[in-house]
PDB file of C-alpha atoms in Angstrom:
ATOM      1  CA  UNK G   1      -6.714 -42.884 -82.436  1.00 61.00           C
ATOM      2  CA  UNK G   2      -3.256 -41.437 -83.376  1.00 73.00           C
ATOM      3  CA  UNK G   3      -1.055 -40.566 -80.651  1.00 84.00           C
ATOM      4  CA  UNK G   4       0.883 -37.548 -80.838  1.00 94.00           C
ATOM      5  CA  UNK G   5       4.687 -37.919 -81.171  1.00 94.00           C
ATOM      6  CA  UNK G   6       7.542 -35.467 -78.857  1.00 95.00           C
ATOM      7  CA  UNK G   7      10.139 -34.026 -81.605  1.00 94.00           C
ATOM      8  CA  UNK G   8      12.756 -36.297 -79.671  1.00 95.00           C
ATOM      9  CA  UNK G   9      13.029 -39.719 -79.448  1.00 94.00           C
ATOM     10  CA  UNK G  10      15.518 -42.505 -77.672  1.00 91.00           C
ATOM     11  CA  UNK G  11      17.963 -44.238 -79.717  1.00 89.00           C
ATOM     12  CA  UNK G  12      19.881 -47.268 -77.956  1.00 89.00           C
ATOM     13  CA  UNK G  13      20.985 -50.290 -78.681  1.00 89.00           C
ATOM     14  CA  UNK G  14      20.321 -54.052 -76.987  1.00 90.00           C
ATOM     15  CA  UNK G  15      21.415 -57.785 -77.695  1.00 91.00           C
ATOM     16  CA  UNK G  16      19.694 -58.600 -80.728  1.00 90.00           C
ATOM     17  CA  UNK G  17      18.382 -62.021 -79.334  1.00 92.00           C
ATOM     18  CA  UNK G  18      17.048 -60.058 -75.879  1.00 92.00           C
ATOM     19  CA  UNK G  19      14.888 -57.889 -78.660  1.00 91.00           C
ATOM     20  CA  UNK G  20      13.988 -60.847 -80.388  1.00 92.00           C
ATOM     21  CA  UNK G  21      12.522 -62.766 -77.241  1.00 93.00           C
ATOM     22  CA  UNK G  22      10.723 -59.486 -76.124  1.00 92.00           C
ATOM     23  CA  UNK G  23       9.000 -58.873 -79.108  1.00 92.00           C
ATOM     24  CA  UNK G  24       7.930 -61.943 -79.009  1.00 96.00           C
ATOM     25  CA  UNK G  25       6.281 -62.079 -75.351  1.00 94.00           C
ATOM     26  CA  UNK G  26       4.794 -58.713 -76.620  1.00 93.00           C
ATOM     27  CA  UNK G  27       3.643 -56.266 -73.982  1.00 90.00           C
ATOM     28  CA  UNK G  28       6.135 -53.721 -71.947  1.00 89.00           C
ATOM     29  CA  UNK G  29       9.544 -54.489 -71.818  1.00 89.00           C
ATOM     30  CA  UNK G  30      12.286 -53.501 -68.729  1.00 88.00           C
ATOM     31  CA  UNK G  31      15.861 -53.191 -69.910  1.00 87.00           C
ATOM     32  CA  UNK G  32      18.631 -51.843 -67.661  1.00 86.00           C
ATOM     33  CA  UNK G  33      22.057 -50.025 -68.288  1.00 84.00           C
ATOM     34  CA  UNK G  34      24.772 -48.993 -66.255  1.00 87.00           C
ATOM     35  CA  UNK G  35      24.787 -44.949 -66.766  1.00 87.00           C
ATOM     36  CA  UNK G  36      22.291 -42.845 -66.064  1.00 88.00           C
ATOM     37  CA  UNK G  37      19.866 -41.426 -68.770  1.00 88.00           C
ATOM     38  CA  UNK G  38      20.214 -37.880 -67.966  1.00 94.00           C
ATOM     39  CA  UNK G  39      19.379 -36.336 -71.261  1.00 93.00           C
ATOM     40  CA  UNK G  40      16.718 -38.993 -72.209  1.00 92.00           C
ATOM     41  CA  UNK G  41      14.970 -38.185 -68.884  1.00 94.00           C
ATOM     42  CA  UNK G  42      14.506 -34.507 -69.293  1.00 95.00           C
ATOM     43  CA  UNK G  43      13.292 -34.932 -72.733  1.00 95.00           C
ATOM     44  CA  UNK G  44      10.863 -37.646 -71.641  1.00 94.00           C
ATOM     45  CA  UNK G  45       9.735 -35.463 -68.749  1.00 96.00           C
ATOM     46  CA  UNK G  46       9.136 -32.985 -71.102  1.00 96.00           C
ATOM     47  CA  UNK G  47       7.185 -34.839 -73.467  1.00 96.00           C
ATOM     48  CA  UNK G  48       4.841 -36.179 -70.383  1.00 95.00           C
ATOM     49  CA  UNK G  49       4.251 -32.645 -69.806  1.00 96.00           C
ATOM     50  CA  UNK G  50       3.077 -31.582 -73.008  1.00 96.00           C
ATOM     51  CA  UNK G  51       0.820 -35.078 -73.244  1.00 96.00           C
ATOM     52  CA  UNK G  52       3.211 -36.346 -75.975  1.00 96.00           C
ATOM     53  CA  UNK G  53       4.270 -39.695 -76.638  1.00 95.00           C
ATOM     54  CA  UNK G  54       7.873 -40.234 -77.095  1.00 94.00           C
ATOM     55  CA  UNK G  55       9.295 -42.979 -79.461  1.00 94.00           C
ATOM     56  CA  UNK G  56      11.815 -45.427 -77.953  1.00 90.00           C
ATOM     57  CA  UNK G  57      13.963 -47.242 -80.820  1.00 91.00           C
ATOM     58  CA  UNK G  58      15.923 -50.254 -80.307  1.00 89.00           C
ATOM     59  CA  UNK G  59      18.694 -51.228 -82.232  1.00 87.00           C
ATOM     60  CA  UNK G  60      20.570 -54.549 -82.601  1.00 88.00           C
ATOM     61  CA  UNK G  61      23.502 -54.095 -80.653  1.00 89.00           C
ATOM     62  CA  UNK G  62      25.561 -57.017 -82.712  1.00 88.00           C
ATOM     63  CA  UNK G  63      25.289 -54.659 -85.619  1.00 77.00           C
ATOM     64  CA  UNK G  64      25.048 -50.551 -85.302  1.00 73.00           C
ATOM     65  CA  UNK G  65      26.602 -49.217 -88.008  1.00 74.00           C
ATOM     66  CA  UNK G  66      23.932 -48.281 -90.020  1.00 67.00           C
TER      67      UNK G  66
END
């Protein structure tokens, strides 16, 4: 079954060995900042209303350019 997917999604970026060790332990995955996701929030909240899944995307924080 295909989930459906919000029109926004999460871009951030992480330590590029901390990404490498969670994807390998599989399963959910806590990571913590220092600010307040007040945008990414209200556009998950949003999402969870309408029954839409909302993408998440990790980036390698050693290398963001692209």
């Amino acid at each position: 079954m295909q989930e459906e997917l919000s029109e926004a999604c999460i871009y951030t970026i992480v330590n590029g060995r901390t990404l490498a060790e969670t994807a390998a332990r599989g399963g959910p995955a806590t990571f913590a900042e220092g600010r307040s996701w007040v945008t990414g929030q209200r556009l998950w909240q949003i999402a969870v209303e309408a029954n839409l899944s909302m993408p998440v995307v990790f980036g390698d924080a050693a290398d963001c350019t692209r």
